[in-house]
Amino acid sequence: MLLLVEVAQSTIGFVQYFTDLPVVLVGFHVLGAAIISAAVTNALLAVRHPGARDAA
């Protein structure tokens, strides 16, 4: 999942670069950055405390 979001984020970034930053793509790029941050945090917590997710 994380890799998929990172690839999508990179694709949006390249499109922004080559099309002079359309406003809608900037919004999607920022949303992608937020999703990546959440996914990395989730992965880190799952690795550090594997039993904690089952208890919640």
mmCIF file of C-alpha atoms in Angstrom:
data_model
loop_
_atom_site.group_PDB
_atom_site.id
_atom_site.type_symbol
_atom_site.label_atom_id
_atom_site.label_comp_id
_atom_site.label_asym_id
_atom_site.label_seq_id
_atom_site.Cartn_x
_atom_site.Cartn_y
_atom_site.Cartn_z
ATOM 1 C CA MET A 1 0.000 0.000 0.000
ATOM 2 C CA LEU A 2 2.745 2.425 0.975
ATOM 3 C CA LEU A 3 4.679 1.759 -2.224
ATOM 4 C CA LEU A 4 1.551 2.323 -4.316
ATOM 5 C CA VAL A 5 0.895 5.695 -2.664
ATOM 6 C CA GLU A 6 4.542 6.710 -3.108
ATOM 7 C CA VAL A 7 4.461 5.846 -6.821
ATOM 8 C CA ALA A 8 1.226 7.809 -7.250
ATOM 9 C CA GLN A 9 2.759 10.741 -5.376
ATOM 10 C CA SER A 10 5.814 10.685 -7.653
ATOM 11 C CA THR A 11 3.626 10.560 -10.760
ATOM 12 C CA ILE A 12 1.611 13.564 -9.593
ATOM 13 C CA GLY A 13 4.843 15.434 -8.871
ATOM 14 C CA PHE A 14 6.198 14.799 -12.371
ATOM 15 C CA VAL A 15 2.906 15.867 -13.977
ATOM 16 C CA GLN A 16 2.966 19.053 -11.893
ATOM 17 C CA TYR A 17 6.501 19.796 -12.999
ATOM 18 C CA PHE A 18 5.802 19.341 -16.700
ATOM 19 C CA THR A 19 2.421 21.166 -16.708
ATOM 20 C CA ASP A 20 3.349 24.224 -14.616
ATOM 21 C CA LEU A 21 1.531 23.192 -11.402
ATOM 22 C CA PRO A 22 -2.223 23.014 -11.992
ATOM 23 C CA VAL A 23 -4.005 23.883 -8.727
ATOM 24 C CA VAL A 24 -5.973 20.622 -8.546
ATOM 25 C CA LEU A 25 -2.799 18.560 -8.843
ATOM 26 C CA VAL A 26 -1.164 20.555 -6.062
ATOM 27 C CA GLY A 27 -4.085 19.611 -3.808
ATOM 28 C CA PHE A 28 -3.752 15.935 -4.714
ATOM 29 C CA HIS A 29 0.000 16.135 -4.135
ATOM 30 C CA VAL A 30 -0.524 17.558 -0.634
ATOM 31 C CA LEU A 31 -3.182 14.916 0.071
ATOM 32 C CA GLY A 32 -0.744 12.234 -1.074
ATOM 33 C CA ALA A 33 1.917 13.577 1.270
ATOM 34 C CA ALA A 34 -0.536 13.374 4.173
ATOM 35 C CA ILE A 35 -1.493 9.802 3.250
ATOM 36 C CA ILE A 36 2.175 8.806 3.051
ATOM 37 C CA SER A 37 2.784 10.289 6.503
ATOM 38 C CA ALA A 38 -0.168 8.357 7.925
ATOM 39 C CA ALA A 39 0.881 5.112 6.215
ATOM 40 C CA VAL A 40 4.474 5.377 7.442
ATOM 41 C CA THR A 41 3.273 6.098 10.982
ATOM 42 C CA ASN A 42 0.907 3.122 10.821
ATOM 43 C CA ALA A 43 3.656 0.824 9.523
ATOM 44 C CA LEU A 44 6.081 2.009 12.188
ATOM 45 C CA LEU A 45 3.584 1.431 14.984
ATOM 46 C CA ALA A 46 2.705 -2.013 13.626
ATOM 47 C CA VAL A 47 6.370 -3.039 13.576
ATOM 48 C CA ARG A 48 7.239 -1.609 16.983
ATOM 49 C CA HIS A 49 4.137 -2.902 18.799
ATOM 50 C CA PRO A 50 2.646 -5.813 16.824
ATOM 51 C CA GLY A 51 0.178 -6.836 19.554
ATOM 52 C CA ALA A 52 -1.084 -3.324 20.243
ATOM 53 C CA ARG A 53 -3.282 -3.197 17.116
ATOM 54 C CA ASP A 54 -5.121 -6.387 18.087
ATOM 55 C CA ALA A 55 -5.952 -5.065 21.554
ATOM 56 C CA ALA A 56 -7.527 -1.863 20.213
#
